[in-house]
Amino acid sequence: MEYLPIFIQIKNRPCLVVGGGSIAARKVALLRKAQADVTVVSPELCDELKALNDDGAIHYVARGFEEADLDSCVLVIAATDQREVNERVSELAHDLRLPVNVVDNQELCSFIMPSIIDRSPVVIAVSTGGSSPVLARLIRTRLEGSIPAAYGRLGKLVERFRDKVKSAFPTVESRRGFWEKILEGPVAEKVFTGHDNDAEAMLDKAIEEQSQLPETPGEVFLVGAGPGDPDLLTFRALRLMQQADVVVYDRLVSPAIMEMVRRDAEVVYVGKERDKHTMQQENINQLLVRLAKEGKRVLRLKGGDPFIFGRGGEEIELLAQEGVAFQVVPGITAANGCSSYAGIPLTHRDYAQSCVFVTGHLKDGSVDLNWKALAHPNQTVVFYMGLHGAPTLCKEMIAHGLPASTPVALVEQGTTPQQRVLIATLDTLLDVIKNEDIKPPTLIIVGEVVSLHDKLKWVEEHHADNVDGVFAYRDK
Ligand SMILES: C[S@@+](CC[C@H](N)C(=O)[O-])C[C@H]1O[C@@H](n2cnc3c(N)ncnc32)[C@H](O)[C@@H]1O
């Protein structure tokens, strides 16, 4: 981020606006909305500001800007049409470490003003970092339309009941659970339809009833996060990602997806790179049980689909044994994501009538597969975790009857901005892996369907190391 969005408390605090024209008037209006104590310095005032001055709503100093005007103010906005004056205000304010905004001159600003959607106490600020005010306004317009004005009244209702709820529900988790139900349920609906008194009565009743209930037990959400692109998450995954108290994730979950997890959730990284398990599987299983038994909603977030080479089965086995509630949310597995984004259909009437997913990495590190069943001319074989065992893979597929010229695709970091697709054959695969410095996570697709890549590829590759969104292991 180029800028940190923050909300500043300026109620009753002295703020200075330099300039007396219509742009200055707009800034004054904003500051007054936030209940600031506004002083305007300018030789002249536009009608709007004159009216405010006549009403005693602002302090007015009728002259040009002077250094001493900055004394004791907490924030300053320069909105004159004189470049030198704006520059001077900016320079002096920077010297004093005073937040300064100069209208239409981002370089002179220490803070910029966002587009605002005001549903006070709910306020949404949209900024494009100054790059496109038009885009910010467009986004604002969309949000305006989708966030009813009643959200402000809902926010006020929550404000009024905050202390009551705090004393009725002793733990953070229980309060959070209570508010989530309220804000998505009939109480909120009452507010949206203008029945605020009914909403208050219902909220009182809900506090009384629900605070008597025993604490809700914890639960584990075993969720497939897909191969990397956040757009490939399911709706359900996203919903549970927003509800979790704790997130337990491993290296295949891309940072772009982690960005979408509830902000205040506790986050536990459990690694799991080949041969470098940050936390042993047994310990992960135990951790899930312990967290759920503490009453937490635990999001176990896994790359791809949890039940495809994801050890998801092992994790819920212990949960079932321990009587912990859980649910499983499928994700798009790497084979689906990578093949789609590489333009390689896994089956095709002319080339492959079956498709097999196999792991190139067995429990003991060997690659002992049923090669006879895999080496079929009209079959696509997708190898997960296949890089390490690639020499065996090529040797055995050829030894069991596939031509050495059978096309093979390597899809590295599929579906992410760093996706690379490299095409080889069974007898050139090892050279390509070595020469192109292929790294995990990479999927290996073997079969005639790979020949369609050239015609059907549609994702542009950037080959950029500096694009955000790489997997965690790349940072090490
Ligand atoms: C332990 S398996 C996990 C598979 C995951 N559960 C799934 O359904 O995709 C890890 C392997 O999946 C493959 N993989 C996962 N995400 C990938 C991606 N974005 N690009 C390429 N391969 C990926 C790689 O072969 C990697 O070694």
Short mmCIF file of C-alpha atoms and ligand atoms in Angstrom, two decimals:
data_model
loop_
_atom_site.label_atom_id
_atom_site.label_comp_id
_atom_site.label_asym_id
_atom_site.label_seq_id
_atom_site.Cartn_x
_atom_site.Cartn_y
_atom_site.Cartn_z
CA MET A 1 0.00 0.00 0.00
CA GLU A 2 1.23 3.49 -0.83
CA TYR A 3 -1.02 5.02 1.86
CA LEU A 4 -2.32 3.79 5.20
CA PRO A 5 -6.04 4.42 5.56
CA ILE A 6 -6.82 5.80 9.01
CA PHE A 7 -9.69 7.74 10.55
CA ILE A 8 -8.69 10.79 12.56
CA GLN A 9 -10.67 12.11 15.50
CA ILE A 10 -10.94 15.90 14.96
CA LYS A 11 -14.11 16.61 16.90
CA ASN A 12 -13.78 20.07 18.57
CA ARG A 13 -10.12 20.23 17.54
CA PRO A 14 -8.63 23.20 15.70
CA CYS A 15 -8.21 22.64 11.95
CA LEU A 16 -6.99 25.22 9.47
CA VAL A 17 -8.14 25.83 5.92
CA VAL A 18 -6.05 28.24 3.86
CA GLY A 19 -8.14 29.71 1.04
CA GLY A 20 -11.62 31.15 0.77
CA GLY A 21 -12.98 29.90 -2.57
CA SER A 22 -15.49 27.20 -3.44
CA ILE A 23 -12.94 24.37 -3.18
CA ALA A 24 -11.97 25.55 0.28
CA ALA A 25 -15.69 25.64 1.10
CA ARG A 26 -16.03 21.95 0.19
CA LYS A 27 -13.15 21.04 2.48
CA VAL A 28 -14.61 23.16 5.28
CA ALA A 29 -17.91 21.32 4.88
CA LEU A 30 -16.15 17.98 5.28
CA LEU A 31 -14.21 19.09 8.34
CA ARG A 32 -17.41 20.44 9.88
CA LYS A 33 -19.14 17.10 9.23
CA ALA A 34 -16.44 15.57 11.42
CA GLN A 35 -17.25 18.33 13.96
CA ALA A 36 -13.87 20.08 13.75
CA ASP A 37 -13.29 23.58 15.04
CA VAL A 38 -12.47 25.24 11.70
CA THR A 39 -10.50 28.40 11.05
CA VAL A 40 -10.33 29.83 7.54
CA VAL A 41 -7.49 32.15 6.56
CA SER A 42 -8.03 34.13 3.36
CA PRO A 43 -8.20 37.76 2.23
CA GLU A 44 -11.67 37.04 0.82
CA LEU A 45 -14.48 34.54 1.23
CA CYS A 46 -16.91 33.01 -1.27
CA ASP A 47 -20.62 33.35 -0.48
CA GLU A 48 -20.86 29.91 1.07
CA LEU A 49 -18.06 30.59 3.53
CA LYS A 50 -19.37 34.09 4.20
CA ALA A 51 -22.68 32.56 5.26
CA LEU A 52 -20.92 30.14 7.60
CA ASN A 53 -18.91 33.00 9.08
CA ASP A 54 -22.07 35.05 9.59
CA ASP A 55 -23.59 32.08 11.42
CA GLY A 56 -20.53 31.79 13.63
CA ALA A 57 -19.90 28.25 12.31
CA ILE A 58 -16.23 28.98 11.47
CA HIS A 59 -13.51 31.35 12.67
CA TYR A 60 -12.39 33.71 9.97
CA VAL A 61 -9.03 35.46 9.67
CA ALA A 62 -9.27 38.05 6.89
CA ARG A 63 -5.75 38.22 5.50
CA GLY A 64 -3.14 36.12 3.74
CA PHE A 65 -1.54 33.02 5.32
CA GLU A 66 1.11 33.51 8.01
CA GLU A 67 3.37 30.94 9.62
CA ALA A 68 1.83 31.53 13.05
CA ASP A 69 -1.55 30.31 11.71
CA LEU A 70 -0.25 26.78 12.07
CA ASP A 71 0.29 27.17 15.82
CA SER A 72 -1.89 24.77 17.74
CA CYS A 73 -3.86 23.42 14.77
CA VAL A 74 -3.94 19.62 14.38
CA LEU A 75 -4.53 19.44 10.64
CA VAL A 76 -4.24 21.83 7.72
CA ILE A 77 -5.68 22.01 4.23
CA ALA A 78 -4.31 24.40 1.62
CA ALA A 79 -6.90 25.26 -1.01
CA THR A 80 -5.79 28.53 -2.55
CA ASP A 81 -5.29 29.14 -6.26
CA GLN A 82 -1.79 30.45 -5.54
CA ARG A 83 0.86 27.82 -6.01
CA GLU A 84 3.50 29.58 -3.86
CA VAL A 85 1.10 29.90 -0.93
CA ASN A 86 0.13 26.23 -1.14
CA GLU A 87 3.81 25.23 -1.32
CA ARG A 88 4.67 27.36 1.71
CA VAL A 89 1.83 25.90 3.78
CA SER A 90 2.94 22.41 2.82
CA GLU A 91 6.59 23.04 3.62
CA LEU A 92 5.91 24.59 7.02
CA ALA A 93 3.40 21.90 7.94
CA HIS A 94 5.86 19.17 6.98
CA ASP A 95 8.50 20.83 9.18
CA LEU A 96 6.04 20.74 12.08
CA ARG A 97 4.97 17.12 11.28
CA LEU A 98 1.45 18.46 10.87
CA PRO A 99 -0.88 16.47 8.59
CA VAL A 100 -1.31 18.58 5.47
CA ASN A 101 -3.43 18.27 2.36
CA VAL A 102 -2.91 20.51 -0.64
CA VAL A 103 -5.83 20.38 -3.02
CA ASP A 104 -4.91 18.97 -6.43
CA ASN A 105 -1.24 18.61 -5.63
CA GLN A 106 -0.53 15.18 -4.27
CA GLU A 107 3.21 15.73 -4.00
CA LEU A 108 2.70 18.46 -1.44
CA CYS A 109 0.35 16.34 0.70
CA SER A 110 1.17 14.19 3.71
CA PHE A 111 -2.38 12.82 3.58
CA ILE A 112 -4.91 12.57 0.79
CA MET A 113 -8.68 12.72 1.02
CA PRO A 114 -10.63 9.60 0.02
CA SER A 115 -14.05 9.37 -1.58
CA ILE A 116 -16.48 8.86 1.28
CA ILE A 117 -19.64 6.89 1.78
CA ASP A 118 -21.14 8.27 4.95
CA ARG A 119 -23.48 6.03 6.88
CA SER A 120 -22.30 7.35 10.23
CA PRO A 121 -21.19 5.78 12.43
CA VAL A 122 -20.33 3.55 9.46
CA VAL A 123 -17.97 5.43 7.16
CA ILE A 124 -16.38 3.88 4.08
CA ALA A 125 -13.39 5.56 2.50
CA VAL A 126 -12.28 4.73 -1.03
CA SER A 127 -8.94 5.80 -2.41
CA THR A 128 -6.92 5.01 -5.51
CA GLY A 129 -3.87 6.65 -3.97
CA GLY A 130 -4.50 9.68 -6.14
CA SER A 131 -4.02 7.68 -9.34
CA SER A 132 -7.61 7.97 -10.50
CA PRO A 133 -10.18 10.06 -8.63
CA VAL A 134 -12.69 9.08 -11.33
CA LEU A 135 -12.25 5.39 -10.55
CA ALA A 136 -12.59 6.12 -6.81
CA ARG A 137 -15.84 7.97 -7.50
CA LEU A 138 -17.09 5.11 -9.67
CA ILE A 139 -16.41 2.60 -6.90
CA ARG A 140 -18.05 4.92 -4.43
CA THR A 141 -21.17 5.16 -6.56
CA ARG A 142 -21.39 1.37 -6.71
CA LEU A 143 -20.99 1.06 -2.97
CA GLU A 144 -23.51 3.82 -2.36
CA GLY A 145 -26.05 1.78 -4.27
CA SER A 146 -25.38 -1.48 -2.47
CA ILE A 147 -25.12 -0.23 1.12
CA PRO A 148 -28.49 0.99 2.31
CA ALA A 149 -28.64 4.23 4.25
CA ALA A 150 -30.13 2.24 7.12
CA TYR A 151 -26.69 0.81 7.87
CA GLY A 152 -26.02 4.04 9.70
CA ARG A 153 -29.02 3.46 11.97
CA LEU A 154 -27.93 -0.15 12.44
CA GLY A 155 -24.49 1.11 13.49
CA LYS A 156 -26.11 3.46 16.00
CA LEU A 157 -28.21 0.64 17.43
CA VAL A 158 -25.06 -1.42 17.97
CA GLU A 159 -23.41 1.57 19.62
CA ARG A 160 -26.33 1.93 22.06
CA PHE A 161 -26.25 -1.77 23.02
CA ARG A 162 -22.48 -2.22 23.17
CA ASP A 163 -22.09 -2.06 26.94
CA LYS A 164 -25.16 -4.18 27.62
CA VAL A 165 -23.88 -6.92 25.29
CA LYS A 166 -20.42 -6.68 26.79
CA SER A 167 -21.67 -7.42 30.26
CA ALA A 168 -24.05 -10.18 29.10
CA PHE A 169 -21.43 -12.04 27.01
CA PRO A 170 -18.11 -12.27 28.84
CA THR A 171 -15.81 -13.52 26.06
CA VAL A 172 -14.80 -11.85 22.80
CA GLU A 173 -15.85 -14.95 20.84
CA SER A 174 -19.32 -15.10 22.38
CA ARG A 175 -19.88 -11.39 21.71
CA ARG A 176 -18.68 -11.74 18.16
CA GLY A 177 -20.99 -14.72 17.56
CA PHE A 178 -23.92 -12.84 19.07
CA TRP A 179 -23.39 -9.73 16.96
CA GLU A 180 -22.94 -11.75 13.78
CA LYS A 181 -26.31 -13.41 14.30
CA ILE A 182 -27.97 -10.10 15.11
CA LEU A 183 -26.51 -8.17 12.20
CA GLU A 184 -27.50 -10.82 9.70
CA GLY A 185 -30.87 -11.65 11.16
CA PRO A 186 -34.33 -10.24 11.80
CA VAL A 187 -33.13 -7.42 14.08
CA ALA A 188 -31.17 -5.89 11.21
CA GLU A 189 -34.14 -6.44 8.90
CA LYS A 190 -36.35 -4.47 11.30
CA VAL A 191 -33.91 -1.55 11.16
CA PHE A 192 -33.75 -1.71 7.36
CA THR A 193 -37.53 -1.46 7.18
CA GLY A 194 -37.61 1.48 9.59
CA HIS A 195 -38.94 -0.37 12.67
CA ASP A 196 -36.22 0.72 15.06
CA ASN A 197 -38.32 0.34 18.22
CA ASP A 198 -39.19 -3.24 17.34
CA ALA A 199 -35.52 -3.88 16.59
CA GLU A 200 -34.54 -2.60 20.06
CA ALA A 201 -37.12 -4.79 21.76
CA MET A 202 -35.97 -7.84 19.81
CA LEU A 203 -32.35 -7.10 20.63
CA ASP A 204 -33.14 -6.84 24.36
CA LYS A 205 -34.93 -10.18 24.20
CA ALA A 206 -32.09 -11.81 22.25
CA ILE A 207 -29.55 -10.65 24.84
CA GLU A 208 -31.63 -12.04 27.66
CA GLU A 209 -32.26 -15.40 25.97
CA GLN A 210 -28.91 -16.03 24.37
CA SER A 211 -26.76 -15.05 27.31
CA GLN A 212 -28.47 -17.86 29.26
CA LEU A 213 -27.49 -20.49 26.69
CA PRO A 214 -24.36 -22.55 27.23
CA GLU A 215 -21.34 -21.37 25.18
CA THR A 216 -21.56 -22.67 21.62
CA PRO A 217 -18.97 -25.36 21.07
CA GLY A 218 -16.17 -24.77 18.60
CA GLU A 219 -16.16 -26.08 15.07
CA VAL A 220 -13.64 -26.75 12.31
CA PHE A 221 -14.19 -25.63 8.73
CA LEU A 222 -11.97 -27.66 6.44
CA VAL A 223 -11.89 -25.43 3.40
CA GLY A 224 -10.33 -25.83 -0.01
CA ALA A 225 -8.82 -22.51 -1.10
CA GLY A 226 -8.25 -23.53 -4.72
CA PRO A 227 -4.95 -23.32 -6.57
CA GLY A 228 -4.11 -19.64 -5.99
CA ASP A 229 -6.41 -17.23 -7.81
CA PRO A 230 -8.84 -15.84 -5.18
CA ASP A 231 -11.55 -15.62 -7.83
CA LEU A 232 -11.68 -19.41 -7.74
CA LEU A 233 -12.87 -19.58 -4.13
CA THR A 234 -16.39 -20.85 -3.55
CA PHE A 235 -19.01 -18.58 -1.97
CA ARG A 236 -19.14 -20.89 0.99
CA ALA A 237 -15.38 -20.78 1.46
CA LEU A 238 -15.48 -17.00 1.46
CA ARG A 239 -18.33 -16.90 3.95
CA LEU A 240 -16.53 -19.21 6.39
CA MET A 241 -13.26 -17.32 5.88
CA GLN A 242 -15.10 -14.28 7.20
CA GLN A 243 -16.46 -16.11 10.24
CA ALA A 244 -13.37 -17.83 11.59
CA ASP A 245 -11.76 -16.98 14.92
CA VAL A 246 -8.53 -18.80 14.01
CA VAL A 247 -7.03 -19.66 10.64
CA VAL A 248 -4.65 -22.59 10.28
CA TYR A 249 -3.09 -22.49 6.81
CA ASP A 250 -0.21 -23.93 4.90
CA ARG A 251 2.17 -22.82 2.20
CA LEU A 252 -0.09 -23.53 -0.77
CA VAL A 253 -2.57 -20.87 0.28
CA SER A 254 -1.65 -17.76 -1.67
CA PRO A 255 -1.25 -14.38 0.10
CA ALA A 256 -4.00 -13.00 -2.14
CA ILE A 257 -6.36 -15.51 -0.54
CA MET A 258 -5.09 -14.84 2.97
CA GLU A 259 -5.97 -11.19 2.36
CA MET A 260 -9.60 -12.25 2.22
CA VAL A 261 -9.62 -13.91 5.63
CA ARG A 262 -11.30 -12.01 8.44
CA ARG A 263 -8.88 -9.30 9.55
CA ASP A 264 -8.96 -9.91 13.27
CA ALA A 265 -8.68 -13.69 13.12
CA GLU A 266 -5.67 -15.30 14.77
CA VAL A 267 -3.46 -16.79 12.07
CA VAL A 268 -1.33 -19.95 12.43
CA TYR A 269 1.08 -20.98 9.66
CA VAL A 270 1.77 -24.69 9.67
CA GLY A 271 4.03 -24.84 6.60
CA LYS A 272 4.20 -28.28 4.98
CA GLU A 273 6.71 -27.94 2.20
CA ARG A 274 8.04 -31.24 0.85
CA ASP A 275 10.34 -32.71 3.51
CA LYS A 276 10.17 -29.44 5.50
CA HIS A 277 7.09 -29.76 7.64
CA THR A 278 6.93 -26.67 9.85
CA MET A 279 4.50 -28.65 11.97
CA GLN A 280 4.07 -32.42 11.81
CA GLN A 281 0.70 -33.63 10.51
CA GLU A 282 -0.14 -35.26 13.87
CA ASN A 283 0.45 -31.95 15.62
CA ILE A 284 -1.75 -30.13 13.13
CA ASN A 285 -4.53 -32.65 13.78
CA GLN A 286 -4.14 -32.13 17.55
CA LEU A 287 -4.04 -28.35 17.15
CA LEU A 288 -7.39 -28.34 15.33
CA VAL A 289 -8.98 -30.40 18.08
CA ARG A 290 -7.56 -28.18 20.83
CA LEU A 291 -8.64 -24.92 19.22
CA ALA A 292 -12.16 -26.19 18.55
CA LYS A 293 -12.44 -27.47 22.11
CA GLU A 294 -11.58 -23.97 23.31
CA GLY A 295 -14.85 -22.94 21.65
CA LYS A 296 -13.26 -21.37 18.56
CA ARG A 297 -14.41 -21.47 14.96
CA VAL A 298 -11.34 -22.82 13.26
CA LEU A 299 -10.73 -22.34 9.57
CA ARG A 300 -8.41 -25.03 8.27
CA LEU A 301 -7.48 -23.54 4.94
CA LYS A 302 -5.78 -25.78 2.42
CA GLY A 303 -4.59 -25.27 -1.14
CA GLY A 304 -6.75 -26.80 -3.87
CA ASP A 305 -9.24 -29.35 -2.60
CA PRO A 306 -8.77 -30.72 0.92
CA PHE A 307 -9.61 -34.27 -0.15
CA ILE A 308 -7.25 -34.41 -3.13
CA PHE A 309 -3.71 -35.06 -1.94
CA GLY A 310 -4.45 -32.66 0.88
CA ARG A 311 -4.54 -35.02 3.90
CA GLY A 312 -7.89 -33.48 4.75
CA GLY A 313 -9.24 -36.94 5.53
CA GLU A 314 -6.63 -37.50 8.21
CA GLU A 315 -7.42 -34.18 9.83
CA ILE A 316 -11.14 -34.78 10.15
CA GLU A 317 -10.63 -38.38 11.28
CA LEU A 318 -9.29 -37.12 14.60
CA LEU A 319 -12.04 -34.48 14.82
CA ALA A 320 -14.69 -37.16 14.31
CA GLN A 321 -13.01 -39.36 16.91
CA GLU A 322 -12.96 -36.49 19.43
CA GLY A 323 -16.57 -35.49 18.74
CA VAL A 324 -15.64 -32.06 17.33
CA ALA A 325 -18.11 -30.64 14.80
CA PHE A 326 -16.71 -29.97 11.34
CA GLN A 327 -17.70 -29.23 7.79
CA VAL A 328 -15.77 -29.73 4.57
CA VAL A 329 -15.83 -27.24 1.72
CA PRO A 330 -14.44 -28.48 -1.58
CA GLY A 331 -12.03 -26.34 -3.55
CA ILE A 332 -10.88 -26.29 -7.14
CA THR A 333 -8.07 -28.76 -7.25
CA ALA A 334 -4.75 -27.89 -8.93
CA ALA A 335 -5.48 -30.20 -11.88
CA ASN A 336 -8.69 -28.33 -12.72
CA GLY A 337 -7.30 -24.87 -12.10
CA CYS A 338 -3.97 -25.41 -13.87
CA SER A 339 -5.42 -27.21 -16.88
CA SER A 340 -8.07 -24.51 -17.40
CA TYR A 341 -5.61 -21.64 -17.05
CA ALA A 342 -3.13 -23.44 -19.33
CA GLY A 343 -5.72 -24.14 -22.03
CA ILE A 344 -5.28 -27.91 -21.73
CA PRO A 345 -8.59 -29.80 -21.52
CA LEU A 346 -8.09 -32.88 -19.36
CA THR A 347 -10.34 -34.99 -21.59
CA HIS A 348 -11.10 -34.54 -25.27
CA ARG A 349 -13.02 -36.81 -27.59
CA ASP A 350 -10.07 -37.03 -29.99
CA TYR A 351 -7.25 -37.42 -27.48
CA ALA A 352 -8.22 -38.69 -24.05
CA GLN A 353 -11.22 -40.60 -22.78
CA SER A 354 -9.98 -40.91 -19.24
CA CYS A 355 -8.04 -38.79 -16.81
CA VAL A 356 -6.15 -39.87 -13.71
CA PHE A 357 -4.78 -37.77 -10.85
CA VAL A 358 -1.77 -39.32 -9.14
CA THR A 359 0.79 -38.24 -6.61
CA GLY A 360 4.43 -38.36 -7.60
CA HIS A 361 5.47 -38.44 -3.98
CA LEU A 362 4.58 -41.36 -1.77
CA LYS A 363 4.72 -41.51 2.01
CA ASP A 364 8.20 -43.08 2.04
CA GLY A 365 9.55 -40.70 -0.65
CA SER A 366 9.43 -43.31 -3.44
CA VAL A 367 7.36 -43.11 -6.67
CA ASP A 368 6.00 -46.64 -6.81
CA LEU A 369 2.89 -46.34 -8.98
CA ASN A 370 0.87 -48.71 -11.12
CA TRP A 371 2.68 -47.66 -14.29
CA LYS A 372 0.90 -50.24 -16.41
CA ALA A 373 -2.47 -48.65 -15.63
CA LEU A 374 -1.12 -45.14 -16.16
CA ALA A 375 0.71 -45.53 -19.48
CA HIS A 376 -2.30 -45.55 -21.79
CA PRO A 377 -2.28 -43.66 -25.08
CA ASN A 378 -5.80 -42.22 -24.70
CA GLN A 379 -5.47 -41.15 -21.10
CA THR A 380 -4.35 -37.93 -19.43
CA VAL A 381 -2.26 -38.40 -16.30
CA VAL A 382 -1.87 -35.49 -13.91
CA PHE A 383 1.02 -35.76 -11.48
CA TYR A 384 0.80 -33.77 -8.27
CA MET A 385 4.09 -33.27 -6.42
CA GLY A 386 5.80 -34.80 -9.43
CA LEU A 387 9.00 -32.74 -9.76
CA HIS A 388 11.11 -34.78 -7.38
CA GLY A 389 10.11 -38.08 -8.96
CA ALA A 390 10.20 -36.79 -12.58
CA PRO A 391 13.15 -39.03 -13.64
CA THR A 392 11.24 -42.15 -12.55
CA LEU A 393 8.02 -40.84 -14.08
CA CYS A 394 9.59 -40.38 -17.55
CA LYS A 395 11.49 -43.66 -17.42
CA GLU A 396 8.49 -45.76 -16.33
CA MET A 397 5.92 -44.15 -18.64
CA ILE A 398 8.20 -44.89 -21.63
CA ALA A 399 9.10 -48.37 -20.34
CA HIS A 400 5.38 -49.18 -20.06
CA GLY A 401 4.61 -48.28 -23.64
CA LEU A 402 4.10 -44.52 -24.06
CA PRO A 403 6.08 -42.99 -26.95
CA ALA A 404 9.02 -40.84 -25.81
CA SER A 405 7.45 -38.05 -27.89
CA THR A 406 4.29 -37.95 -25.69
CA PRO A 407 3.69 -34.28 -24.86
CA VAL A 408 4.03 -33.13 -21.26
CA ALA A 409 3.07 -29.80 -19.71
CA LEU A 410 4.61 -28.28 -16.62
CA VAL A 411 2.34 -25.73 -14.97
CA GLU A 412 4.21 -23.76 -12.33
CA GLN A 413 2.22 -21.63 -9.85
CA GLY A 414 -0.88 -22.21 -11.92
CA THR A 415 -3.72 -19.62 -11.80
CA THR A 416 -1.51 -17.01 -10.09
CA PRO A 417 0.05 -13.95 -11.76
CA GLN A 418 3.30 -15.94 -11.83
CA GLN A 419 1.91 -18.88 -13.78
CA ARG A 420 4.37 -20.47 -16.23
CA VAL A 421 3.45 -23.21 -18.67
CA LEU A 422 6.28 -25.11 -20.31
CA ILE A 423 5.78 -27.81 -22.88
CA ALA A 424 8.09 -30.79 -23.22
CA THR A 425 7.92 -34.46 -24.14
CA LEU A 426 8.65 -37.48 -21.98
CA ASP A 427 12.25 -37.53 -23.21
CA THR A 428 12.90 -33.78 -22.83
CA LEU A 429 11.05 -33.19 -19.55
CA LEU A 430 14.08 -33.45 -17.28
CA ASP A 431 16.08 -30.97 -19.37
CA VAL A 432 13.22 -28.47 -19.29
CA ILE A 433 12.84 -28.79 -15.51
CA LYS A 434 16.57 -28.17 -15.10
CA ASN A 435 17.07 -25.46 -17.74
CA GLU A 436 13.98 -23.49 -16.79
CA ASP A 437 14.64 -23.83 -13.05
CA ILE A 438 11.13 -25.14 -12.39
CA LYS A 439 10.09 -24.98 -8.74
CA PRO A 440 7.10 -26.24 -6.77
CA PRO A 441 4.21 -25.95 -6.79
CA THR A 442 4.20 -27.42 -10.27
CA LEU A 443 1.75 -29.77 -11.85
CA ILE A 444 2.81 -32.22 -14.55
CA ILE A 445 0.24 -33.13 -17.20
CA VAL A 446 1.09 -36.06 -19.47
CA GLY A 447 -0.93 -36.95 -22.55
CA GLU A 448 -1.90 -35.96 -26.08
CA VAL A 449 -4.29 -33.26 -24.79
CA VAL A 450 -1.19 -31.19 -24.01
CA SER A 451 -0.74 -30.62 -27.77
CA LEU A 452 -3.86 -28.40 -27.62
CA HIS A 453 -2.12 -25.86 -25.39
CA ASP A 454 -0.67 -23.91 -28.28
CA LYS A 455 -4.09 -23.41 -29.83
CA LEU A 456 -6.16 -22.98 -26.66
CA LYS A 457 -3.90 -20.98 -24.32
CA TRP A 458 -5.62 -17.82 -23.20
CA VAL A 459 -3.81 -16.61 -20.08
CA GLU A 460 -1.06 -14.11 -20.70
CA GLU A 461 2.13 -14.93 -18.81
CA HIS A 462 3.98 -12.10 -17.12
CA HIS A 463 7.08 -13.93 -15.91
CA ALA A 464 7.39 -11.20 -13.32
CA ASP A 465 8.96 -11.91 -9.97
CA ASN A 466 7.79 -8.60 -8.62
CA VAL A 467 4.06 -9.19 -8.91
CA ASP A 468 2.31 -9.63 -5.56
CA GLY A 469 0.58 -12.86 -4.75
CA VAL A 470 3.35 -15.43 -4.72
CA PHE A 471 3.11 -18.41 -2.43
CA ALA A 472 4.57 -18.22 1.02
CA TYR A 473 7.56 -20.43 0.30
CA ARG A 474 8.81 -17.99 -2.32
CA ASP A 475 9.39 -15.43 0.39
CA LYS A 476 11.85 -17.64 2.21
C1 LIG B 1 0.16 -31.56 -1.35
S1 LIG B 1 -0.48 -31.36 -2.96
C2 LIG B 1 -1.92 -30.48 -2.61
C3 LIG B 1 -2.95 -30.57 -3.68
C4 LIG B 1 -4.20 -29.78 -3.36
N1 LIG B 1 -4.92 -30.36 -2.27
C5 LIG B 1 -5.10 -29.67 -4.57
O1 LIG B 1 -6.22 -30.20 -4.58
O2 LIG B 1 -4.68 -29.01 -5.52
C6 LIG B 1 0.60 -30.17 -3.59
C7 LIG B 1 0.82 -30.27 -5.08
O3 LIG B 1 -0.29 -29.76 -5.78
C8 LIG B 1 0.12 -29.15 -6.97
N2 LIG B 1 -0.30 -27.76 -6.95
C9 LIG B 1 -1.04 -27.15 -6.01
N3 LIG B 1 -1.28 -25.87 -6.33
C10 LIG B 1 -0.66 -25.66 -7.52
C11 LIG B 1 -0.54 -24.55 -8.39
N4 LIG B 1 -1.12 -23.38 -8.11
N5 LIG B 1 0.18 -24.71 -9.51
C12 LIG B 1 0.73 -25.87 -9.82
N6 LIG B 1 0.66 -26.96 -9.05
C13 LIG B 1 -0.04 -26.86 -7.93
C14 LIG B 1 1.64 -29.28 -7.05
O4 LIG B 1 1.94 -30.44 -7.77
C15 LIG B 1 1.98 -29.44 -5.60
O5 LIG B 1 3.21 -30.10 -5.43
#
